[in-house]
XYZ file of N, CA and C in Angstrom:
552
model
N 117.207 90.999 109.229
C 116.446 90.380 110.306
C 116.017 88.981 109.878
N 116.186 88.243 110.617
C 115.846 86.496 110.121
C 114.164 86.492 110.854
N 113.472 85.715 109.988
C 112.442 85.287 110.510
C 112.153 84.097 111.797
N 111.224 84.125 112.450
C 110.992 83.313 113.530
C 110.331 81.863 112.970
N 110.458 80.861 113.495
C 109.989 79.400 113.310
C 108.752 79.367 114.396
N 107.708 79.064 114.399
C 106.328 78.873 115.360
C 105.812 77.263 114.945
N 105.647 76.445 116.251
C 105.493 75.110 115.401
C 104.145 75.067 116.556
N 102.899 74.799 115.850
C 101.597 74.295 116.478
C 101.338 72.716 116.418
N 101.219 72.316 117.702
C 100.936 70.866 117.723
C 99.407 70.102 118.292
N 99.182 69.291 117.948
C 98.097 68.950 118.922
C 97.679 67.526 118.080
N 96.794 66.411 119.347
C 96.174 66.044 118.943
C 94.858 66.258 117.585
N 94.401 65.297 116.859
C 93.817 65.074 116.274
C 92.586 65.223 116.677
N 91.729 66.576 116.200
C 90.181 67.276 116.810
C 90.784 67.819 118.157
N 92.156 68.608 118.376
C 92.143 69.540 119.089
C 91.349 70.747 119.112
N 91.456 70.984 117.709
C 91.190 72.202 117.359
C 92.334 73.099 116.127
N 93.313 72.627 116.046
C 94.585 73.469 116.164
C 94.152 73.841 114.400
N 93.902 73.484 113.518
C 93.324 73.552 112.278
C 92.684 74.986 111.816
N 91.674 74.666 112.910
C 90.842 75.895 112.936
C 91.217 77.445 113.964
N 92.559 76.932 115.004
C 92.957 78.087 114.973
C 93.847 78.733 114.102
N 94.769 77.708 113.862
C 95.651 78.264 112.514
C 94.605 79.030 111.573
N 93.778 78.695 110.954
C 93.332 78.925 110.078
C 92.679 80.727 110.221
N 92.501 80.601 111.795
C 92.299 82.578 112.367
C 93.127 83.156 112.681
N 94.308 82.256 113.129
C 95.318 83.258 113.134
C 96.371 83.702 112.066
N 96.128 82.947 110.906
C 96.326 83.467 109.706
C 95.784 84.489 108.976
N 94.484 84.602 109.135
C 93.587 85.885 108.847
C 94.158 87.343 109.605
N 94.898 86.952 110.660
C 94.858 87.826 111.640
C 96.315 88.291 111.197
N 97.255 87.464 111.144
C 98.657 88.145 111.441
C 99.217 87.870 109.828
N 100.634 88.603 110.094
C 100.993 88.854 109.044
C 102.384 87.467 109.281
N 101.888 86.418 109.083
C 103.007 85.311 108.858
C 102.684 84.181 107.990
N 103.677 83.302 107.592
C 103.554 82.212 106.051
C 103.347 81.192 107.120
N 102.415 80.634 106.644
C 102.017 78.797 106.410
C 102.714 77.902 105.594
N 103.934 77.168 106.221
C 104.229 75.855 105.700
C 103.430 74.640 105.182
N 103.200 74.601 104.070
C 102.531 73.319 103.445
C 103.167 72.371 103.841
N 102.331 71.215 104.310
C 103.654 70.388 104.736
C 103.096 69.027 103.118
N 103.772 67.758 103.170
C 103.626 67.095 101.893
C 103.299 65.788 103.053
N 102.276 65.166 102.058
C 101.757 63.879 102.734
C 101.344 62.872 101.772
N 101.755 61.777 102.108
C 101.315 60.798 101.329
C 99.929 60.167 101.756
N 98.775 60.518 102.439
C 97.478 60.548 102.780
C 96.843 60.756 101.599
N 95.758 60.745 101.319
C 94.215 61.170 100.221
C 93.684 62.209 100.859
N 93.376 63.425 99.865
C 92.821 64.270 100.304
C 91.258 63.804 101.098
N 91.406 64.475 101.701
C 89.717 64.461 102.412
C 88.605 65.586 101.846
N 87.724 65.273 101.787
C 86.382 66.218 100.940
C 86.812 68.251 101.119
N 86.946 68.415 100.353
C 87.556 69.896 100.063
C 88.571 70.468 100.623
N 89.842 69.110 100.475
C 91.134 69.445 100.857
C 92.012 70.080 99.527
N 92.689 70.583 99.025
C 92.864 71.459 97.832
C 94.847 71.210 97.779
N 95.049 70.266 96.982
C 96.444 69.815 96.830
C 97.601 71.690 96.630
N 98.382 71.253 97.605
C 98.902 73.050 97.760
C 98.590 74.173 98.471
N 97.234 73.913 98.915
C 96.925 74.554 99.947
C 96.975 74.202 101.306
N 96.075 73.004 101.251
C 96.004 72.017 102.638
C 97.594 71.528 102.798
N 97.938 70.687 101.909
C 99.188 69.522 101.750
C 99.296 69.956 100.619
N 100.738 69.461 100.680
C 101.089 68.727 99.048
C 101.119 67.128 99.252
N 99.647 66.672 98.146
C 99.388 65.242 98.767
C 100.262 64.488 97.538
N 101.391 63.198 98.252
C 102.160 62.785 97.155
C 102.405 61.281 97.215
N 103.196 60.725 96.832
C 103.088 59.378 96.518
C 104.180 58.989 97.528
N 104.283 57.785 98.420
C 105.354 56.793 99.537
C 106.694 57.439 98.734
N 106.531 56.789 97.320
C 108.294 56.552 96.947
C 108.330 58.026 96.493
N 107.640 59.021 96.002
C 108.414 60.528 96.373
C 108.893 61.077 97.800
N 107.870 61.114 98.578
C 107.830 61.002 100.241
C 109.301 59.958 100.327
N 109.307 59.166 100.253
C 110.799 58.227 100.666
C 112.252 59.526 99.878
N 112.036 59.379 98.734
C 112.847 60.329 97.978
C 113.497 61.568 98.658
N 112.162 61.993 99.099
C 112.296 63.820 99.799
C 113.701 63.219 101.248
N 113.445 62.289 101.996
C 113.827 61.998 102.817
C 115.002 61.542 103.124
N 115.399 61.013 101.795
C 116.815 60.161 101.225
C 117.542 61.723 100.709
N 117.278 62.245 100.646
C 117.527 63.768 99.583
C 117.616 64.389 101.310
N 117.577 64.565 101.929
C 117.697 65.750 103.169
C 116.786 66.634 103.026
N 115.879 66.448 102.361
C 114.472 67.752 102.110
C 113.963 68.224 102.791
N 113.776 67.540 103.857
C 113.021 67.522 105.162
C 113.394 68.473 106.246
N 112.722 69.126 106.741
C 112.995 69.117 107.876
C 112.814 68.315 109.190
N 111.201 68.087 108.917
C 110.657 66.980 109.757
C 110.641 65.954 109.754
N 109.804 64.829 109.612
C 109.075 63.689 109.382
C 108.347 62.688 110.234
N 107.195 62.380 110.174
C 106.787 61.430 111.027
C 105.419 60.403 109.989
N 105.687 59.364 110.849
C 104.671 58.777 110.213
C 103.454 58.463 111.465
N 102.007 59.023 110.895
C 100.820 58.958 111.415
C 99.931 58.048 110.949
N 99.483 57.087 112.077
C 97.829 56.407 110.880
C 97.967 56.042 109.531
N 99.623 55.515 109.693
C 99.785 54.764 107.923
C 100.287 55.605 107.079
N 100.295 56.803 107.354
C 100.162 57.821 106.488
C 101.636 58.566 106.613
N 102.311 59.343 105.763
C 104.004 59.976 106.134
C 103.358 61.094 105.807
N 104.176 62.269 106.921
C 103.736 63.451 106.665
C 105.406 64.209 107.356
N 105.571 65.659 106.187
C 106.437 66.029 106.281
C 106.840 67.619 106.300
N 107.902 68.169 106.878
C 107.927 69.698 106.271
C 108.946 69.929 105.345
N 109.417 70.418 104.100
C 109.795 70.482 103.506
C 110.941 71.848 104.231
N 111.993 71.414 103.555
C 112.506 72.441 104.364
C 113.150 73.667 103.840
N 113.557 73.950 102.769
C 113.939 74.337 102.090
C 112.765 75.950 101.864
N 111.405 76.215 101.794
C 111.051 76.789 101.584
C 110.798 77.622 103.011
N 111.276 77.066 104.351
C 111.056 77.815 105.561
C 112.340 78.355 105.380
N 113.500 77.880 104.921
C 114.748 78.425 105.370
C 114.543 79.740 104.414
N 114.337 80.025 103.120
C 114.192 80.884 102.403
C 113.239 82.123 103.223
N 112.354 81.707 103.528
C 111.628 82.818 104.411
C 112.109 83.361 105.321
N 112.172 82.447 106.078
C 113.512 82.967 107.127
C 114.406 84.001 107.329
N 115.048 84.101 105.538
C 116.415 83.923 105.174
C 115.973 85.584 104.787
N 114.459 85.678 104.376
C 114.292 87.152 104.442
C 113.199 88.049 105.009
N 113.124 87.335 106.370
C 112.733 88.270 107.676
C 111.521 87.892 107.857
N 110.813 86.987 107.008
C 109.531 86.027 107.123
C 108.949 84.916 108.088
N 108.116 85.453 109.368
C 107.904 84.310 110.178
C 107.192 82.891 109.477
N 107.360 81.581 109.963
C 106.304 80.640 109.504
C 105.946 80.135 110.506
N 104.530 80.046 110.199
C 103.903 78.807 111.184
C 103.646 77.298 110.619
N 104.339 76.677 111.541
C 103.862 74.914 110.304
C 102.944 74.369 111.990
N 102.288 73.180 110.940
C 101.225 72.896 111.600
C 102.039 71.093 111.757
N 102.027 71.007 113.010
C 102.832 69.392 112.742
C 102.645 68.308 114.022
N 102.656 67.017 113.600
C 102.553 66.213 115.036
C 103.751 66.281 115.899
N 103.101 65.465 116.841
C 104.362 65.832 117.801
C 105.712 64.818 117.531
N 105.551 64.078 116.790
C 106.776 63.375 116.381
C 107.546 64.193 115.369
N 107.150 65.140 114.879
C 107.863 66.186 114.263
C 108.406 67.102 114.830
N 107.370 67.713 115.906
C 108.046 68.501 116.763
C 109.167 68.094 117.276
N 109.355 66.535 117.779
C 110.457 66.761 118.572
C 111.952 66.916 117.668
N 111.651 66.361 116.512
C 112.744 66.643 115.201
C 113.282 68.455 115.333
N 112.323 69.310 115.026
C 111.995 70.386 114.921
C 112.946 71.142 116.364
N 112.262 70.771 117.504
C 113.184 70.895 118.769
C 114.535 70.760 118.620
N 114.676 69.061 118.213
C 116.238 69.203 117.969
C 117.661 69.835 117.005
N 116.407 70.275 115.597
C 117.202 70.871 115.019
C 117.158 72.519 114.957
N 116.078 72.575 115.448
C 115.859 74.295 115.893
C 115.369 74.498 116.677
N 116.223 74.641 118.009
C 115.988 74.829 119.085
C 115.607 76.524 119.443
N 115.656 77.014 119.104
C 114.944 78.479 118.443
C 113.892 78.454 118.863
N 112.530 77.397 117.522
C 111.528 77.517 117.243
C 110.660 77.617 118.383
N 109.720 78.898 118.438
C 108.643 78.637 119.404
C 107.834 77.510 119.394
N 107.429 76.185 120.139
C 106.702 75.548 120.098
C 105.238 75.611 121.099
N 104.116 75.361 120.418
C 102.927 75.749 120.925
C 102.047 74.343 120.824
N 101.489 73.721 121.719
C 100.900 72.592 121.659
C 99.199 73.014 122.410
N 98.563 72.825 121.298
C 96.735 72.770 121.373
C 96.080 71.622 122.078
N 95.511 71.452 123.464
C 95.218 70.486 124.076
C 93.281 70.957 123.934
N 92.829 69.813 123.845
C 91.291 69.416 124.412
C 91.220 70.346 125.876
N 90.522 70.456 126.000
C 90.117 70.424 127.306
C 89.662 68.959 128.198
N 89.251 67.874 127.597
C 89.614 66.602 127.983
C 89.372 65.431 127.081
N 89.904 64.621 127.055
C 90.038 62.852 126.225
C 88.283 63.294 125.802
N 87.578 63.423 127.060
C 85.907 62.797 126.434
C 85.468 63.604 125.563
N 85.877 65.651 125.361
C 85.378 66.486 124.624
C 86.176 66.061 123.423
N 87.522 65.492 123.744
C 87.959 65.179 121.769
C 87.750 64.356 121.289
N 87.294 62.961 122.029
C 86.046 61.509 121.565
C 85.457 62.527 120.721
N 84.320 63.405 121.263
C 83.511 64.044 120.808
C 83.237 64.817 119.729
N 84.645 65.187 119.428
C 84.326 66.183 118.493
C 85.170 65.587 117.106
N 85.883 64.253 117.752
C 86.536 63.356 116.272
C 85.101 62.600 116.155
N 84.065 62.111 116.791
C 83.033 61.373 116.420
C 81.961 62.174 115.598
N 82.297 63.587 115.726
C 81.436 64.941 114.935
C 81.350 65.485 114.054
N 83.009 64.851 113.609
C 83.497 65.289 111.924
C 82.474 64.462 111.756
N 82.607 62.845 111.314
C 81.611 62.031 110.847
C 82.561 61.281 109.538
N 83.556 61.411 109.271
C 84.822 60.909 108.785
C 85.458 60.262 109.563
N 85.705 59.847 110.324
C 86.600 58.710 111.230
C 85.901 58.119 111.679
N 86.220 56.128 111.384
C 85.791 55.428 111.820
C 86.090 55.197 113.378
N 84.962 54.179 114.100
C 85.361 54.009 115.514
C 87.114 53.370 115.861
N 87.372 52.658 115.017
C 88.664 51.939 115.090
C 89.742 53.058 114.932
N 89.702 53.948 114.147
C 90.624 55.344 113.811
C 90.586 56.169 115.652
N 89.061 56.381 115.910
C 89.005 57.289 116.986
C 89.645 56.466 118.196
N 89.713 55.253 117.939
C 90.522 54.788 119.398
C 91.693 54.889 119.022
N 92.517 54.625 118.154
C 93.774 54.850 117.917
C 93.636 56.173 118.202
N 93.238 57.206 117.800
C 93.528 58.994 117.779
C 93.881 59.243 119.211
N 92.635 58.233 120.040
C 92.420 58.848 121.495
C 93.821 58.229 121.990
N 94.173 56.874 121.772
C 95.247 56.584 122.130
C 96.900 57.406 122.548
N 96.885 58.148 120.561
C 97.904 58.973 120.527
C 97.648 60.284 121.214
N 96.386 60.539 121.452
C 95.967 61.671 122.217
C 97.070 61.760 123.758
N 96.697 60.654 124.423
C 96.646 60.413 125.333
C 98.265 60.312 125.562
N 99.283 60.379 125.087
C 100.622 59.772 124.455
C 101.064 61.523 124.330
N 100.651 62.293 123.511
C 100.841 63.644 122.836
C 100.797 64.548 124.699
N 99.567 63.912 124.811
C 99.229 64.867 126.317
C 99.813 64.748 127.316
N 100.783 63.749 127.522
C 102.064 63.647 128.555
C 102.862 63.794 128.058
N 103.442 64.014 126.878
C 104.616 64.403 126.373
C 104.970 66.073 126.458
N 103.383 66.877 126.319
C 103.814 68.135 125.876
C 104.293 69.640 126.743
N 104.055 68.995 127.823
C 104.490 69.830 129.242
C 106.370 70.038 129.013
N 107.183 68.969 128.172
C 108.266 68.923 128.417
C 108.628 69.451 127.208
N 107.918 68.944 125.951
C 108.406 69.555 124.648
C 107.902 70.670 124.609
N 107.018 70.974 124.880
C 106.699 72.627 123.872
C 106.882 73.487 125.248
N 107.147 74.909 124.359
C 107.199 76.069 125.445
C 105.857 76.301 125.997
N 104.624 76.010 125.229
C 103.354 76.845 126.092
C 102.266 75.570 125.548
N 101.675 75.591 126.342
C 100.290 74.687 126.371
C 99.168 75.540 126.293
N 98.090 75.481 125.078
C 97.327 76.381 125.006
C 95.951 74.979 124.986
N 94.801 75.088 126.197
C 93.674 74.510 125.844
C 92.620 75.249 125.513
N 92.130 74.348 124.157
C 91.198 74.547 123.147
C 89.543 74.843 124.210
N 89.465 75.013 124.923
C 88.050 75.078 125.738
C 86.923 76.247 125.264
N 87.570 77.412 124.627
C 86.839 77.777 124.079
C 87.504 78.399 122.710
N 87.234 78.522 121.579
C 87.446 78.932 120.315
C 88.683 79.996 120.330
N 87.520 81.080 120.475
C 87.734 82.924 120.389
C 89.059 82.820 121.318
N 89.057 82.040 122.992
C 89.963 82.683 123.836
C 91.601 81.803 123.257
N 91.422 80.388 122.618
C 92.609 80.286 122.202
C 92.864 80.551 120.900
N 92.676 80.931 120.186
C 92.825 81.807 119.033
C 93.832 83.059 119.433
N 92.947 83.958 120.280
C 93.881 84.900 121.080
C 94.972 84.537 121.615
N 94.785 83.681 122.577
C 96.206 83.098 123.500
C 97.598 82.808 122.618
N 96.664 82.121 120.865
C 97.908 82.032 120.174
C 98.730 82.893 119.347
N 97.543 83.980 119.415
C 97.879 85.001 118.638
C 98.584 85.889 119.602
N 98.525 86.226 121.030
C 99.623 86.889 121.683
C 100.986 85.938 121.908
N 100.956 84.886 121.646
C 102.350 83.988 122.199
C 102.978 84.142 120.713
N 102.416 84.568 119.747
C 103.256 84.767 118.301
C 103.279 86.106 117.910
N 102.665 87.307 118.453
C 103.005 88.413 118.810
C 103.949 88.901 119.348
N 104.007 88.414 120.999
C 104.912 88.557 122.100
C 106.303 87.971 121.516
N 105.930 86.956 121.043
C 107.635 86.464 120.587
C 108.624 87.079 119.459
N 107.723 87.754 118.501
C 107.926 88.068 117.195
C 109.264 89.551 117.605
């Protein structure tokens, strides 16, 4: 039996973080680390969160076919490695990777398979809100975010199979946990 591909997308302070993070508790499937050339942020844990790495390894992985994904965010390259989903896969192991939508559409094109699931706000002003709440992003970051927000949120009706909004915690947590149930 080959394992299933599940790709979660969303803006930045969707939420999608913190549902991954319950519906991992919950089900029995692997988390793709993805590798980023970003700085960890205050109790981000190299290998768990990311594998946080340097441009010219990140360039390397990419020149090498390593990848599955790639996109570059906010300066920053972020990637899925690919090699360790195909292995899972390869023995009956679902994964969920957590990725922007410029990955997704990579992801789409080369595995057209993969369930794709995209985490929306419930609106632009509640995810102002809740990127101004971390207390880590500057105002200049949150207009760019809202920008790509805004960019992600007309795109995802066409790329992903299901649109799940973040409006309340508990109910999309569930929603994502039956659309990776139901599919499995």
């Amino acid at each position: 039996m080959t394992g299933r591909l599940f790709v979660l997308s969303g803006p930045s302070g969707s939420g999608k973080s913190t549902i991954i993070a319950r519906v991992l508790d919950t089900l029995d499937i692997d988390f793709s680390v993805s590798v980023t050339t970003r700085q960890p942020r205050p109790g981000e844990t190299n290998g768990l969160h990311y594998w946080f790495i340097s441009r010219i390894d990140f360039q390397n992985m990419v020149g090498a076919g390593q990848l599955l994904e790639w996109a570059e965010y906010n300066d920053n390259l972020y990637g899925t490695p690919a090699r360790p989903i195909d292995s899972a896969n390869a023995i009956g192991r679902d994964i969920l990777l957590d990725i922007e939508i410029q990955g997704a559409r990579q992801v789409r094109a080369n595995r057209p398979s993969a369930v794709m699931i995209f985490i929306a706000p419930p609106s632009i002003e509640v995810l102002e809100q809740r990127l101004r709440g971390r207390g880590d992003t500057s105002d200049e970051d949150i207009a760019e975010r809202l920008l790509i927000a805004n960019e992600q949120l007309k795109a995802a009706s066409e790329l992903f199979d299901f649109v799940v909004v973040n409006d309340h915690l508990d109910g999309a947590v569930d929603e994502v946990t039956t659309l990776i149930t139901g599919a499995i």
